[in-house]
PDB file of C-alpha atoms in Angstrom:
ATOM      1  CA  ALA A   3     110.443  12.927  73.632  1.00 81.00           C
ATOM      2  CA  GLN A   4     113.694  12.921  71.420  1.00 86.00           C
ATOM      3  CA  THR A   5     116.869  12.284  73.082  1.00 92.00           C
ATOM      4  CA  VAL A   6     120.794  12.718  72.113  1.00 96.00           C
ATOM      5  CA  THR A   7     123.522  10.605  73.532  1.00 96.00           C
ATOM      6  CA  GLN A   8     127.016  11.610  72.933  1.00 97.00           C
ATOM      7  CA  SER A   9     128.582   8.194  74.977  1.00 95.00           C
ATOM      8  CA  GLN A  10     132.162   9.503  74.682  1.00 96.00           C
ATOM      9  CA  PRO A  11     132.724  12.793  76.902  1.00 95.00           C
ATOM     10  CA  GLU A  12     136.580  13.072  75.592  1.00 96.00           C
ATOM     11  CA  MET A  13     138.742  11.508  72.738  1.00 97.00           C
ATOM     12  CA  SER A  14     142.290  12.333  71.304  1.00 97.00           C
ATOM     13  CA  VAL A  15     143.666  11.589  67.889  1.00 97.00           C
ATOM     14  CA  GLN A  16     147.166  12.278  66.580  1.00 97.00           C
ATOM     15  CA  GLU A  17     147.764  14.995  63.446  1.00 97.00           C
ATOM     16  CA  ALA A  18     146.779  13.946  60.063  1.00 97.00           C
ATOM     17  CA  GLU A  19     144.815  10.584  61.556  1.00 97.00           C
ATOM     18  CA  THR A  20     141.314   9.756  61.602  1.00 98.00           C
ATOM     19  CA  VAL A  21     138.897   9.857  64.131  1.00 98.00           C
ATOM     20  CA  THR A  22     135.408   9.425  64.709  1.00 98.00           C
ATOM     21  CA  LEU A  23     132.601  10.747  67.390  1.00 98.00           C
ATOM     22  CA  SER A  24     129.845   8.691  67.645  1.00 98.00           C
ATOM     23  CA  CYS A  25     126.224   9.873  68.289  1.00 98.00           C
ATOM     24  CA  THR A  26     122.899   7.979  68.818  1.00 98.00           C
ATOM     25  CA  TYR A  27     119.676   9.516  69.133  1.00 97.00           C
ATOM     26  CA  ASP A  28     116.123   8.020  69.841  1.00 96.00           C
ATOM     27  CA  THR A  29     112.958   9.274  68.186  1.00 93.00           C
ATOM     28  CA  SER A  30     109.616   7.896  66.706  1.00 91.00           C
ATOM     29  CA  GLU A  31     109.691  10.455  63.694  1.00 89.00           C
ATOM     30  CA  SER A  32     110.720   9.521  60.404  1.00 88.00           C
ATOM     31  CA  ASP A  33     111.477  12.874  59.283  1.00 88.00           C
ATOM     32  CA  TYR A  34     113.982  15.203  61.251  1.00 91.00           C
ATOM     33  CA  TYR A  35     117.813  16.826  60.642  1.00 91.00           C
ATOM     34  CA  LEU A  36     120.823  16.048  62.320  1.00 94.00           C
ATOM     35  CA  PHE A  37     123.654  18.312  63.027  1.00 95.00           C
ATOM     36  CA  TRP A  38     127.321  18.293  64.340  1.00 97.00           C
ATOM     37  CA  TYR A  39     128.459  21.791  65.688  1.00 96.00           C
ATOM     38  CA  LYS A  40     131.956  22.581  66.643  1.00 97.00           C
ATOM     39  CA  GLN A  41     132.708  24.638  69.718  1.00 95.00           C
ATOM     40  CA  PRO A  42     136.646  25.798  69.911  1.00 94.00           C
ATOM     41  CA  PRO A  43     137.511  27.532  72.778  1.00 91.00           C
ATOM     42  CA  SER A  44     136.427  30.861  71.568  1.00 90.00           C
ATOM     43  CA  ARG A  45     132.890  29.269  72.789  1.00 91.00           C
ATOM     44  CA  GLN A  46     132.045  30.189  69.209  1.00 92.00           C
ATOM     45  CA  MET A  47     129.038  27.496  68.205  1.00 93.00           C
ATOM     46  CA  ILE A  48     130.043  26.589  64.474  1.00 94.00           C
ATOM     47  CA  LEU A  49     128.019  24.291  62.078  1.00 94.00           C
ATOM     48  CA  VAL A  50     130.345  21.372  60.477  1.00 96.00           C
ATOM     49  CA  ILE A  51     127.867  19.525  58.670  1.00 95.00           C
ATOM     50  CA  ARG A  52     123.991  18.492  58.568  1.00 93.00           C
ATOM     51  CA  GLN A  53     122.058  15.613  57.279  1.00 93.00           C
ATOM     52  CA  GLU A  54     118.184  15.350  56.499  1.00 90.00           C
ATOM     53  CA  ALA A  55     116.907  11.962  57.475  1.00 91.00           C
ATOM     54  CA  TYR A  56     115.152  11.309  54.221  1.00 89.00           C
ATOM     55  CA  LYS A  57     118.517  11.455  52.340  1.00 88.00           C
ATOM     56  CA  GLN A  58     120.387   8.179  52.278  1.00 85.00           C
ATOM     57  CA  GLN A  59     123.802   9.543  51.112  1.00 92.00           C
ATOM     58  CA  ASN A  60     125.878  10.511  53.744  1.00 95.00           C
ATOM     59  CA  ALA A  61     126.689  14.390  54.101  1.00 93.00           C
ATOM     60  CA  THR A  62     130.222  15.348  53.199  1.00 94.00           C
ATOM     61  CA  GLU A  63     131.999  18.638  53.891  1.00 93.00           C
ATOM     62  CA  ASN A  64     135.985  18.575  52.938  1.00 95.00           C
ATOM     63  CA  ARG A  65     137.416  16.790  55.903  1.00 97.00           C
ATOM     64  CA  PHE A  66     134.449  16.176  57.713  1.00 97.00           C
ATOM     65  CA  SER A  67     132.010  13.214  56.636  1.00 97.00           C
ATOM     66  CA  VAL A  68     128.768  11.625  58.682  1.00 97.00           C
ATOM     67  CA  ASN A  69     128.168   7.645  58.931  1.00 97.00           C
ATOM     68  CA  PHE A  70     124.220   7.964  59.028  1.00 96.00           C
ATOM     69  CA  GLN A  71     122.562   4.886  59.992  1.00 96.00           C
ATOM     70  CA  LYS A  72     118.792   5.516  60.307  1.00 95.00           C
ATOM     71  CA  ALA A  73     117.530   2.319  61.335  1.00 94.00           C
ATOM     72  CA  ALA A  74     120.236   1.998  63.966  1.00 96.00           C
ATOM     73  CA  LYS A  75     119.500   5.810  64.859  1.00 96.00           C
ATOM     74  CA  SER A  76     123.229   6.231  64.634  1.00 97.00           C
ATOM     75  CA  PHE A  77     124.858   9.415  63.192  1.00 97.00           C
ATOM     76  CA  SER A  78     128.900   9.532  63.814  1.00 98.00           C
ATOM     77  CA  LEU A  79     131.275  12.081  62.650  1.00 98.00           C
ATOM     78  CA  LYS A  80     134.397  11.627  60.947  1.00 98.00           C
ATOM     79  CA  ILE A  81     136.954  14.010  60.728  1.00 98.00           C
ATOM     80  CA  SER A  82     139.980  12.878  58.325  1.00 97.00           C
ATOM     81  CA  ASP A  83     143.458  14.266  58.432  1.00 97.00           C
ATOM     82  CA  SER A  84     143.010  15.701  61.624  1.00 97.00           C
ATOM     83  CA  GLN A  85     144.449  19.359  62.209  1.00 97.00           C
ATOM     84  CA  LEU A  86     145.297  21.162  65.583  1.00 97.00           C
ATOM     85  CA  GLY A  87     142.556  23.724  64.831  1.00 96.00           C
ATOM     86  CA  ASP A  88     140.054  20.884  64.742  1.00 97.00           C
ATOM     87  CA  ALA A  89     140.436  20.406  68.484  1.00 97.00           C
ATOM     88  CA  ALA A  90     137.197  21.606  70.237  1.00 97.00           C
ATOM     89  CA  MET A  91     133.848  20.336  72.181  1.00 96.00           C
ATOM     90  CA  TYR A  92     131.627  18.738  69.559  1.00 98.00           C
ATOM     91  CA  PHE A  93     128.002  18.792  69.735  1.00 97.00           C
ATOM     92  CA  CYS A  94     125.485  16.374  68.080  1.00 97.00           C
ATOM     93  CA  ALA A  95     121.778  17.702  67.368  1.00 95.00           C
ATOM     94  CA  TYR A  96     118.499  16.875  66.235  1.00 94.00           C
ATOM     95  CA  ARG A  97     115.529  18.739  65.236  1.00 90.00           C
ATOM     96  CA  SER A  98     112.161  17.325  64.028  1.00 85.00           C
ATOM     97  CA  ALA A  99     111.243  18.112  60.305  1.00 80.00           C
ATOM     98  CA  GLU A 100     109.261  21.566  59.730  1.00 71.00           C
ATOM     99  CA  ASN A 101     105.771  20.094  59.393  1.00 70.00           C
ATOM    100  CA  SER A 102     105.957  18.497  62.974  1.00 69.00           C
ATOM    101  CA  GLY A 103     105.073  22.038  64.408  1.00 71.00           C
ATOM    102  CA  THR A 104     108.329  21.739  66.751  1.00 73.00           C
ATOM    103  CA  TYR A 105     110.922  23.914  66.964  1.00 75.00           C
ATOM    104  CA  LYS A 106     113.205  22.856  69.344  1.00 82.00           C
ATOM    105  CA  TYR A 107     116.512  21.456  68.847  1.00 89.00           C
ATOM    106  CA  ILE A 108     117.790  18.811  71.023  1.00 92.00           C
ATOM    107  CA  PHE A 109     121.553  18.444  71.455  1.00 95.00           C
ATOM    108  CA  GLY A 110     123.942  15.820  73.179  1.00 95.00           C
ATOM    109  CA  THR A 111     126.302  16.473  75.895  1.00 95.00           C
ATOM    110  CA  GLY A 112     129.207  16.938  73.629  1.00 96.00           C
ATOM    111  CA  THR A 113     132.837  15.277  73.084  1.00 97.00           C
ATOM    112  CA  ARG A 114     135.874  17.202  73.763  1.00 96.00           C
ATOM    113  CA  LEU A 115     138.271  16.326  70.833  1.00 98.00           C
ATOM    114  CA  LYS A 116     142.029  16.838  71.473  1.00 97.00           C
ATOM    115  CA  VAL A 117     144.675  16.629  68.959  1.00 97.00           C
ATOM    116  CA  LEU A 118     148.069  15.752  69.302  1.00 96.00           C
ATOM    117  CA  ALA A 119     151.181  17.252  67.468  1.00 93.00           C
TER     118      ALA A 119
ATOM    119  CA  ASN B  12     126.168  41.727  58.395  1.00 72.00           C
ATOM    120  CA  ALA B  13     127.067  41.055  62.252  1.00 79.00           C
ATOM    121  CA  GLY B  14     124.877  37.713  62.542  1.00 92.00           C
ATOM    122  CA  VAL B  15     123.990  37.138  66.063  1.00 96.00           C
ATOM    123  CA  THR B  16     125.139  39.543  68.649  1.00 96.00           C
ATOM    124  CA  GLN B  17     124.692  39.004  72.339  1.00 97.00           C
ATOM    125  CA  THR B  18     125.306  41.906  74.882  1.00 96.00           C
ATOM    126  CA  PRO B  19     126.958  41.825  77.449  1.00 96.00           C
ATOM    127  CA  LYS B  20     129.692  39.166  77.062  1.00 95.00           C
ATOM    128  CA  PHE B  21     130.385  38.953  80.693  1.00 95.00           C
ATOM    129  CA  ARG B  22     128.724  39.498  84.069  1.00 96.00           C
ATOM    130  CA  VAL B  23     128.971  38.940  87.851  1.00 97.00           C
ATOM    131  CA  LEU B  24     125.625  39.517  89.642  1.00 96.00           C
ATOM    132  CA  LYS B  25     125.038  39.002  93.411  1.00 97.00           C
ATOM    133  CA  THR B  26     122.386  36.709  94.445  1.00 97.00           C
ATOM    134  CA  GLY B  27     119.053  38.643  94.240  1.00 97.00           C
ATOM    135  CA  GLN B  28     119.951  41.086  91.519  1.00 97.00           C
ATOM    136  CA  SER B  29     118.145  41.414  88.186  1.00 96.00           C
ATOM    137  CA  MET B  30     119.576  41.818  85.077  1.00 95.00           C
ATOM    138  CA  THR B  31     118.489  41.424  80.870  1.00 97.00           C
ATOM    139  CA  LEU B  32     120.942  39.860  78.618  1.00 97.00           C
ATOM    140  CA  LEU B  33     120.084  41.341  74.944  1.00 97.00           C
ATOM    141  CA  CYS B  34     120.223  39.131  71.776  1.00 97.00           C
ATOM    142  CA  ALA B  35     120.054  40.955  68.311  1.00 97.00           C
ATOM    143  CA  GLN B  36     119.940  39.535  64.810  1.00 97.00           C
ATOM    144  CA  ASP B  37     120.738  40.946  61.522  1.00 95.00           C
ATOM    145  CA  MET B  38     119.275  38.268  58.894  1.00 92.00           C
ATOM    146  CA  ASN B  39     115.865  38.816  59.547  1.00 91.00           C
ATOM    147  CA  HIS B  40     115.303  35.313  61.223  1.00 92.00           C
ATOM    148  CA  GLU B  41     111.867  34.500  62.368  1.00 91.00           C
ATOM    149  CA  TYR B  42     113.229  31.853  65.157  1.00 92.00           C
ATOM    150  CA  MET B  43     114.899  33.133  68.277  1.00 95.00           C
ATOM    151  CA  TYR B  44     116.129  30.718  70.940  1.00 95.00           C
ATOM    152  CA  TRP B  45     118.177  31.115  74.504  1.00 97.00           C
ATOM    153  CA  TYR B  46     120.383  28.183  76.044  1.00 97.00           C
ATOM    154  CA  ARG B  47     122.276  27.749  79.033  1.00 97.00           C
ATOM    155  CA  GLN B  48     125.445  25.779  78.408  1.00 96.00           C
ATOM    156  CA  ASP B  49     126.608  24.222  81.729  1.00 93.00           C
ATOM    157  CA  PRO B  50     129.723  21.293  81.777  1.00 86.00           C
ATOM    158  CA  GLY B  51     128.515  17.867  81.121  1.00 82.00           C
ATOM    159  CA  MET B  52     125.150  18.869  80.237  1.00 84.00           C
ATOM    160  CA  GLY B  53     125.610  20.442  76.698  1.00 88.00           C
ATOM    161  CA  LEU B  54     122.912  23.140  75.725  1.00 93.00           C
ATOM    162  CA  ARG B  55     119.972  23.257  77.599  1.00 94.00           C
ATOM    163  CA  LEU B  56     116.470  25.381  75.866  1.00 94.00           C
ATOM    164  CA  ILE B  57     115.564  28.044  78.368  1.00 96.00           C
ATOM    165  CA  HIS B  58     113.057  29.871  75.926  1.00 96.00           C
ATOM    166  CA  TYR B  59     112.175  30.260  72.066  1.00 94.00           C
ATOM    167  CA  SER B  60     110.583  32.755  70.252  1.00 94.00           C
ATOM    168  CA  VAL B  61     108.725  31.852  66.604  1.00 90.00           C
ATOM    169  CA  GLY B  62     108.114  34.911  65.621  1.00 91.00           C
ATOM    170  CA  GLU B  63     108.070  38.814  66.981  1.00 93.00           C
ATOM    171  CA  GLY B  64     105.402  39.171  69.869  1.00 93.00           C
ATOM    172  CA  THR B  65     105.883  35.336  70.577  1.00 93.00           C
ATOM    173  CA  THR B  66     107.576  33.486  73.141  1.00 94.00           C
ATOM    174  CA  ALA B  67     107.421  29.823  74.820  1.00 93.00           C
ATOM    175  CA  LYS B  68     109.153  27.647  77.499  1.00 93.00           C
ATOM    176  CA  GLY B  69     111.915  25.256  76.591  1.00 91.00           C
ATOM    177  CA  GLU B  70     113.246  22.772  78.803  1.00 90.00           C
ATOM    178  CA  VAL B  71     114.548  24.770  81.768  1.00 94.00           C
ATOM    179  CA  PRO B  72     112.432  27.897  82.014  1.00 96.00           C
ATOM    180  CA  ASP B  73     112.062  28.377  85.695  1.00 96.00           C
ATOM    181  CA  GLY B  74     113.631  31.622  87.164  1.00 96.00           C
ATOM    182  CA  TYR B  75     113.907  33.230  83.517  1.00 97.00           C
ATOM    183  CA  ASN B  76     111.559  35.377  81.605  1.00 96.00           C
ATOM    184  CA  VAL B  77     111.637  36.331  78.135  1.00 97.00           C
ATOM    185  CA  SER B  78     110.514  39.221  75.379  1.00 97.00           C
ATOM    186  CA  ARG B  79     110.650  39.626  71.564  1.00 97.00           C
ATOM    187  CA  LEU B  80     109.245  42.829  71.223  1.00 94.00           C
ATOM    188  CA  LYS B  81     110.885  43.676  67.749  1.00 95.00           C
ATOM    189  CA  LYS B  82     111.841  40.545  65.209  1.00 95.00           C
ATOM    190  CA  GLN B  83     115.700  41.442  65.512  1.00 96.00           C
ATOM    191  CA  ASN B  84     115.911  41.176  69.267  1.00 97.00           C
ATOM    192  CA  PHE B  85     115.288  38.564  71.968  1.00 98.00           C
ATOM    193  CA  LEU B  86     115.676  39.651  75.641  1.00 98.00           C
ATOM    194  CA  LEU B  87     116.637  37.096  78.580  1.00 98.00           C
ATOM    195  CA  GLY B  88     115.729  38.504  82.121  1.00 97.00           C
ATOM    196  CA  LEU B  89     116.518  37.223  85.577  1.00 96.00           C
ATOM    197  CA  GLU B  90     114.338  38.528  88.009  1.00 91.00           C
ATOM    198  CA  SER B  91     116.198  37.514  91.535  1.00 96.00           C
ATOM    199  CA  ALA B  92     119.709  35.906  90.304  1.00 95.00           C
ATOM    200  CA  ALA B  93     120.472  32.352  92.412  1.00 97.00           C
ATOM    201  CA  PRO B  94     124.137  30.828  91.952  1.00 96.00           C
ATOM    202  CA  SER B  95     122.521  27.987  90.175  1.00 96.00           C
ATOM    203  CA  GLN B  96     121.931  30.095  87.148  1.00 97.00           C
ATOM    204  CA  THR B  97     125.748  30.703  87.028  1.00 97.00           C
ATOM    205  CA  SER B  98     126.028  29.431  83.350  1.00 97.00           C
ATOM    206  CA  VAL B  99     127.125  30.627  79.809  1.00 96.00           C
ATOM    207  CA  TYR B 100     124.374  31.873  78.086  1.00 98.00           C
ATOM    208  CA  PHE B 101     123.862  31.277  74.243  1.00 97.00           C
ATOM    209  CA  CYS B 102     121.135  33.204  71.894  1.00 97.00           C
ATOM    210  CA  ALA B 103     120.597  31.414  68.369  1.00 96.00           C
ATOM    211  CA  SER B 104     118.407  32.188  65.554  1.00 94.00           C
ATOM    212  CA  ARG B 105     117.412  30.521  62.443  1.00 91.00           C
ATOM    213  CA  PRO B 106     115.249  31.689  59.242  1.00 87.00           C
ATOM    214  CA  GLY B 107     111.454  30.544  59.305  1.00 75.00           C
ATOM    215  CA  LEU B 108     109.913  27.653  57.839  1.00 68.00           C
ATOM    216  CA  ALA B 109     111.012  28.467  53.863  1.00 59.00           C
ATOM    217  CA  GLY B 110     114.549  29.304  55.098  1.00 56.00           C
ATOM    218  CA  GLY B 111     117.390  27.106  56.325  1.00 62.00           C
ATOM    219  CA  ARG B 112     117.863  24.106  58.648  1.00 72.00           C
ATOM    220  CA  GLU B 113     120.454  25.072  61.181  1.00 82.00           C
ATOM    221  CA  GLN B 114     121.029  27.726  63.774  1.00 89.00           C
ATOM    222  CA  PHE B 115     123.208  30.414  64.059  1.00 93.00           C
ATOM    223  CA  PHE B 116     124.830  31.390  67.639  1.00 95.00           C
ATOM    224  CA  GLY B 117     125.849  34.203  68.980  1.00 96.00           C
ATOM    225  CA  PRO B 118     129.260  34.234  71.008  1.00 94.00           C
ATOM    226  CA  GLY B 119     127.675  33.532  74.470  1.00 95.00           C
ATOM    227  CA  THR B 120     127.539  35.244  77.572  1.00 96.00           C
ATOM    228  CA  ARG B 121     129.406  33.939  80.811  1.00 96.00           C
ATOM    229  CA  LEU B 122     127.043  35.043  83.796  1.00 97.00           C
ATOM    230  CA  THR B 123     128.512  34.505  87.380  1.00 97.00           C
ATOM    231  CA  VAL B 124     126.016  34.716  90.463  1.00 97.00           C
ATOM    232  CA  LEU B 125     127.851  34.961  93.627  1.00 96.00           C
TER     233      LEU B 125
END
């Protein structure tokens, strides 16, 4: 069975600085998807970025980028130019490919990010 | 386009009471999911559905039942609530095989069982 591990329960970053959140996963599959979700105090889960395992290029969305290391089964999130609005809980998630017949998403336990003014 | 909505947003139950949480989506999504979120444990899948009339068990299904009589609705029932079911419940949906990859989440329901 697949697992997702976020080893940093809490991180802090100074406003305008860069921070990296770690995520590792375990799977025997070769094709899958990885996601980072943000959960602000409002509780609403918001997709930050996603990565398809078959793509070698790291995904980027504005100030958010990932470092996807398939062989190491690592999927870290880098937030550049941190803003106060980035303060939230961040969840890493895994999903098998469409042809696996598995429809489930596996979530990590989350990392709470604090942004210091 | 309201996306994914959940009713109610908050609820307090006494042990042994029953209730139903309603999830509705207006995006014509095939797949729907119910999760619970507890401190330090992330999101855990309770039940899910891959289409109207279908349901399947997730990671923590005990004490819950679900129904998907209409494509747009996914109901989560607690027949006899227990304090261990105090949690925040999230519903999510996503398109079918030809659709996108990510899930879209509702705003959550905070349930307290006394």
